[in-house]
Coordinates of C-alpha atoms in Angstrom, one line a residue:
M1 CA -9.4 -28.0 -5.6
N2 CA -12.6 -26.2 -4.3
S3 CA -12.5 -22.6 -3.1
I4 CA -12.9 -23.5 0.6
T5 CA -9.9 -25.8 0.5
F6 CA -7.9 -23.2 -1.3
I7 CA -8.7 -20.5 1.1
G8 CA -8.1 -22.8 4.1
R9 CA -4.7 -23.7 2.7
R10 CA -3.7 -20.1 2.1
L11 CA -4.8 -19.2 5.7
L12 CA -2.6 -22.0 7.1
Q13 CA 0.3 -20.7 5.1
I14 CA -0.2 -17.2 6.6
V15 CA 0.2 -18.5 10.2
P16 CA 4.0 -18.7 10.1
V17 CA 4.1 -15.4 8.3
L18 CA 2.1 -13.8 11.1
I19 CA 4.4 -15.3 13.7
G20 CA 7.4 -13.8 11.9
I21 CA 5.6 -10.5 11.7
S22 CA 5.0 -10.5 15.5
L23 CA 8.7 -11.3 16.1
V24 CA 9.9 -8.5 13.9
S25 CA 7.6 -5.9 15.2
F26 CA 8.4 -7.0 18.8
F27 CA 12.1 -7.0 18.5
L28 CA 12.1 -3.8 16.5
I29 CA 11.1 -1.9 19.7
M30 CA 13.9 -3.7 21.5
M31 CA 16.6 -2.5 19.1
I32 CA 15.6 1.1 19.0
P33 CA 18.0 3.2 21.2
G34 CA 16.6 4.8 24.3
D35 CA 14.4 3.8 27.2
P36 CA 10.7 4.4 26.8
V37 CA 10.3 4.6 30.6
R38 CA 12.7 7.4 30.9
I39 CA 11.0 9.2 28.0
V40 CA 7.7 9.1 29.8
L41 CA 9.1 10.1 33.2
G42 CA 11.6 12.6 32.0
P43 CA 15.4 13.0 32.7
R44 CA 14.8 14.0 36.3
A45 CA 13.0 10.8 37.3
T46 CA 14.5 8.8 40.2
E47 CA 15.8 5.3 39.8
A48 CA 13.0 4.1 42.1
A49 CA 10.3 5.7 39.9
V50 CA 12.0 4.2 36.8
A51 CA 12.1 0.7 38.4
A52 CA 8.5 1.0 39.5
M53 CA 7.3 1.8 36.0
R54 CA 9.4 -0.8 34.4
Q55 CA 7.8 -3.3 36.7
E56 CA 4.3 -1.9 36.0
W57 CA 4.9 -2.3 32.2
G58 CA 6.5 -5.7 32.6
L59 CA 9.8 -4.6 31.2
D60 CA 11.7 -6.2 34.0
R61 CA 10.6 -9.7 33.0
P62 CA 12.6 -12.1 30.7
I63 CA 12.4 -11.3 27.0
W64 CA 10.4 -14.4 26.1
A65 CA 7.8 -13.5 28.8
Q66 CA 7.5 -10.0 27.3
Y67 CA 7.0 -11.4 23.9
L68 CA 4.2 -13.8 25.0
S69 CA 2.5 -10.8 26.7
Y70 CA 2.9 -8.8 23.5
V71 CA 1.3 -11.5 21.4
G72 CA -1.6 -11.9 23.9
N73 CA -2.2 -8.2 24.0
T74 CA -2.0 -7.9 20.2
L75 CA -4.6 -10.7 19.8
T76 CA -7.0 -8.7 22.0
G77 CA -6.4 -5.5 20.0
D78 CA -4.1 -3.9 22.6
L79 CA -1.1 -2.4 20.7
G80 CA 0.1 -0.4 23.7
Q81 CA -0.2 3.3 24.5
S82 CA 1.4 6.2 22.6
L83 CA 4.0 8.0 24.7
K84 CA 3.3 11.3 22.9
F85 CA -0.5 11.4 22.6
R86 CA -1.2 9.3 25.8
V87 CA -3.9 7.3 24.0
P88 CA -4.0 3.7 22.9
V89 CA -2.1 3.0 19.7
L90 CA -5.1 1.2 18.2
D91 CA -7.2 4.4 18.5
L92 CA -4.5 6.4 16.7
V93 CA -4.3 3.8 13.9
L94 CA -8.1 3.8 13.5
Q95 CA -8.0 7.6 13.4
Y96 CA -5.3 8.0 10.8
L97 CA -6.0 4.8 8.7
P98 CA -9.1 6.1 6.8
R99 CA -7.2 9.1 5.5
T100 CA -4.4 6.9 4.0
M101 CA -6.9 4.4 2.6
F102 CA -8.9 7.2 1.0
L103 CA -5.8 8.4 -0.6
V104 CA -4.8 4.9 -1.8
A105 CA -8.4 4.4 -3.2
Y106 CA -8.2 7.8 -4.9
V107 CA -4.9 6.8 -6.6
L108 CA -6.4 3.5 -7.8
V109 CA -9.5 5.2 -9.2
L110 CA -7.2 7.6 -11.2
S111 CA -4.7 4.9 -12.2
L112 CA -6.6 1.8 -13.3
P113 CA -8.8 3.3 -16.1
A114 CA -5.7 5.1 -17.5
T115 CA -3.7 1.9 -17.2
I116 CA -6.2 -0.2 -19.1
L117 CA -6.7 2.4 -21.8
M118 CA -3.0 3.0 -22.5
A119 CA -2.1 -0.7 -22.3
V120 CA -4.9 -1.7 -24.8
I121 CA -4.0 1.1 -27.2
A122 CA -0.3 0.2 -27.0
A123 CA -0.9 -3.5 -27.5
R124 CA -3.4 -3.1 -30.4
N125 CA -0.9 -0.8 -32.1
E126 CA 2.3 -2.7 -31.3
G127 CA 5.4 -1.1 -33.0
R128 CA 3.4 1.9 -34.3
W129 CA 3.5 5.5 -33.1
P130 CA 0.8 5.2 -30.4
D131 CA 2.7 2.3 -28.9
Q132 CA 6.0 4.1 -29.0
L133 CA 4.4 7.3 -27.5
I134 CA 2.9 5.3 -24.6
R135 CA 6.1 3.5 -24.0
V136 CA 8.0 6.8 -23.7
I137 CA 5.4 8.2 -21.4
S138 CA 5.6 5.1 -19.2
I139 CA 9.4 5.4 -18.9
L140 CA 9.2 9.0 -18.0
G141 CA 6.5 8.3 -15.4
M142 CA 8.5 5.6 -13.7
T143 CA 11.7 7.7 -13.6
I144 CA 10.3 11.0 -12.3
P145 CA 10.4 10.9 -8.4
V146 CA 7.0 11.2 -6.8
F147 CA 8.2 13.7 -4.2
W148 CA 9.5 15.9 -7.0
L149 CA 6.2 15.8 -8.7
G150 CA 4.5 16.5 -5.4
V151 CA 6.6 19.6 -4.7
L152 CA 6.2 20.8 -8.3
F153 CA 2.4 20.4 -8.4
A154 CA 2.0 21.9 -4.9
R155 CA 4.0 25.0 -5.9
Y156 CA 2.3 25.6 -9.3
F157 CA -1.3 24.4 -8.9
G158 CA -1.5 25.0 -5.2
V159 CA 0.5 28.1 -4.4
K160 CA 0.8 29.9 -7.7
L161 CA -2.6 29.2 -9.3
G162 CA -4.5 28.5 -6.0
W163 CA -6.6 25.8 -7.6
F164 CA -6.0 23.1 -4.9
P165 CA -5.1 23.1 -1.2
V166 CA -1.5 22.0 -0.5
S167 CA -2.1 20.7 3.0
G168 CA -4.8 19.0 5.1
Y169 CA -7.5 16.5 4.5
G170 CA -10.7 18.6 4.3
E171 CA -14.2 18.0 5.7
G172 CA -16.7 15.8 3.9
F173 CA -16.3 13.6 0.8
V174 CA -16.1 16.4 -1.8
D175 CA -13.6 18.3 0.2
H176 CA -11.5 15.2 0.7
L177 CA -11.4 14.8 -3.1
H178 CA -10.4 18.4 -3.5
H179 CA -7.6 18.3 -0.9
L180 CA -6.2 15.0 -2.0
F181 CA -6.3 15.6 -5.7
L182 CA -2.7 16.7 -6.1
P183 CA -1.3 13.9 -3.9
A184 CA -3.4 11.3 -5.8
V185 CA -2.3 12.6 -9.2
S186 CA 1.3 12.8 -8.2
T187 CA 1.2 9.1 -7.2
S188 CA -0.9 8.0 -10.1
L189 CA 1.6 9.5 -12.6
W190 CA 4.1 7.0 -11.2
L191 CA 1.8 4.0 -10.7
A192 CA -0.1 4.0 -14.0
P193 CA 3.0 3.8 -16.2
L194 CA 4.3 0.8 -14.1
L195 CA 1.1 -1.1 -14.5
T196 CA 0.7 -0.1 -18.1
R197 CA 4.1 -1.6 -19.1
N198 CA 3.2 -4.9 -17.3
L199 CA -0.3 -5.1 -18.8
R200 CA 0.9 -4.2 -22.3
A201 CA 3.5 -6.9 -22.3
A202 CA 0.9 -9.5 -21.1
L203 CA -1.6 -8.4 -23.8
I204 CA 1.0 -8.8 -26.6
E205 CA 2.1 -12.2 -25.2
Q206 CA -1.5 -13.4 -25.1
T207 CA -2.2 -12.0 -28.6
E208 CA 0.4 -14.4 -30.0
A209 CA -0.8 -17.4 -28.1
D210 CA -2.0 -20.6 -29.9
Y211 CA -5.5 -20.4 -28.6
V212 CA -6.0 -16.9 -30.1
A213 CA -4.9 -18.2 -33.5
A214 CA -7.4 -21.1 -33.1
S215 CA -10.1 -18.6 -32.2
R216 CA -9.4 -16.6 -35.3
A217 CA -9.4 -19.7 -37.4
K218 CA -12.9 -20.4 -36.2
G219 CA -13.9 -17.0 -37.5
L220 CA -14.7 -15.4 -34.2
P221 CA -14.8 -11.6 -34.3
E222 CA -11.5 -9.9 -33.3
G223 CA -13.2 -7.7 -30.7
Y224 CA -14.8 -10.7 -29.0
I225 CA -11.5 -12.6 -29.0
F226 CA -9.7 -9.6 -27.4
R227 CA -12.4 -9.0 -24.7
R228 CA -13.2 -12.6 -23.9
H229 CA -9.8 -14.2 -24.0
I230 CA -6.8 -12.0 -24.5
L231 CA -7.8 -9.3 -22.0
R232 CA -9.0 -11.7 -19.4
N233 CA -5.9 -13.8 -19.4
S234 CA -3.6 -10.8 -19.4
V235 CA -5.1 -9.3 -16.3
L236 CA -3.8 -12.0 -14.0
P237 CA -0.1 -11.0 -13.9
T238 CA -1.0 -7.3 -13.7
L239 CA -3.4 -8.1 -10.9
N240 CA -0.6 -9.7 -8.8
L241 CA 1.6 -6.7 -9.4
L242 CA -1.3 -4.4 -8.4
G243 CA -1.6 -6.3 -5.1
V244 CA 2.0 -5.7 -4.4
M245 CA 1.7 -2.0 -5.3
I246 CA -1.4 -1.5 -3.1
A247 CA 0.6 -2.8 -0.1
F248 CA 3.5 -0.5 -1.2
L249 CA 1.2 2.5 -1.4
I250 CA -0.2 2.0 2.1
G251 CA 3.3 1.9 3.5
G252 CA 4.9 4.2 1.0
S253 CA 2.3 7.0 1.3
V254 CA 4.7 8.8 3.6
V255 CA 6.2 10.7 0.7
V256 CA 3.1 12.5 -0.5
E257 CA 1.6 12.7 3.0
I258 CA 4.7 14.6 4.2
V259 CA 4.8 16.8 1.0
Y260 CA 1.1 17.7 1.3
A261 CA 0.8 17.5 5.1
V262 CA -1.9 14.8 4.8
P263 CA -2.6 13.5 8.4
G264 CA -2.3 9.8 7.4
L265 CA -0.4 6.7 8.6
G266 CA 2.8 7.8 6.8
A267 CA 2.8 11.2 8.6
L268 CA 2.1 9.5 11.9
M269 CA 5.0 7.1 11.3
V270 CA 7.4 9.9 10.6
G271 CA 6.3 11.9 13.6
S272 CA 6.6 8.8 15.8
V273 CA 10.1 8.1 14.6
L274 CA 11.2 11.7 15.2
G275 CA 9.5 11.8 18.6
R276 CA 10.7 8.3 19.7
D277 CA 7.1 7.1 20.2
Y278 CA 8.2 3.5 20.3
F279 CA 4.9 1.8 20.8
V280 CA 3.3 3.7 17.8
I281 CA 6.2 2.7 15.6
Q282 CA 5.8 -0.9 16.7
G283 CA 2.0 -0.9 16.2
L284 CA 2.3 0.7 12.7
T285 CA 4.9 -1.8 11.7
L286 CA 2.5 -4.6 12.6
V287 CA -0.4 -2.9 10.9
Y288 CA 1.6 -2.4 7.7
A289 CA 2.7 -6.0 7.7
I290 CA -0.7 -7.4 8.4
A291 CA -2.2 -5.2 5.6
T292 CA 0.3 -6.6 3.2
V293 CA -0.5 -10.1 4.1
A294 CA -4.3 -9.4 3.9
I295 CA -4.0 -7.8 0.5
T296 CA -1.9 -10.6 -0.9
L297 CA -4.5 -13.1 0.4
A298 CA -7.3 -11.2 -1.2
I299 CA -5.4 -11.0 -4.6
D300 CA -4.8 -14.7 -4.5
I301 CA -8.4 -15.5 -3.9
F302 CA -9.5 -13.1 -6.6
T303 CA -7.0 -14.6 -9.0
A304 CA -8.3 -18.1 -8.3
A305 CA -11.9 -16.9 -8.9
I306 CA -10.8 -15.6 -12.4
D307 CA -8.7 -18.6 -13.2
P308 CA -9.4 -21.7 -11.1
R309 CA -6.2 -23.3 -12.5
T310 CA -4.1 -21.1 -10.2
S311 CA -5.5 -22.7 -7.1
E312 CA -4.4 -26.2 -8.1

């Protein structure tokens, strides 16, 4: 199957997923207690004013008509207007999204080299003390809560030693790196061990494969076999896990963003939930879901490029 056919098939498979996402994000706003019209107008608003605004927003129409309008508006980039900030939701998303994506990229830059290094060392020394040490570190990294590490690092490295800021995003690239170092490290100490365990297991499994034994029988150098065959084939399952974790980081960044007061999507979501900003909640839910679908598609395409057999 050629790449164009594979991509086309994957895009067609995403269509029902996007329809499901639109349904969930639409009915989510319907199930939240409260009336957005009364929140905007205040408790002293007259019934006539409430009825007029409900008619203006189309909330007096049947539910199916409201859903069709929602889909049409979404396709044109209209996610509604924030009740709190009085600006379009899309503008808020575009304002806060780069901060979260910068943090996610920062986490990946710190995590991926450490993952590859630790997994390779562990797999090449299976059963010996380097492998045992890395396995213990991985277990500890996955069991320690990220929010606890965040609070600990903020208190010690930020407040006590004063090495790093404990809030904000900074101005400029270098300042962003400085402000987000502790949030990125806190998250990396959880992500890297998870990826390391997965990649280590895949490396060991591939090392024992028949094609590796055949390559050794041909007299190929061990380093060449490891780089050309073992490592390449071991990356695929870890790559799929990485795609899931990237989507999780975008939506789950709320923990470190709240601890370190980073003005990203996670902090925006929490503030919107507490402030009953319904349309922002709805828009962010849609953005998170679409981001997950897009990342999954990108990982599938990248996996097919590495191993064309996966697209058959």
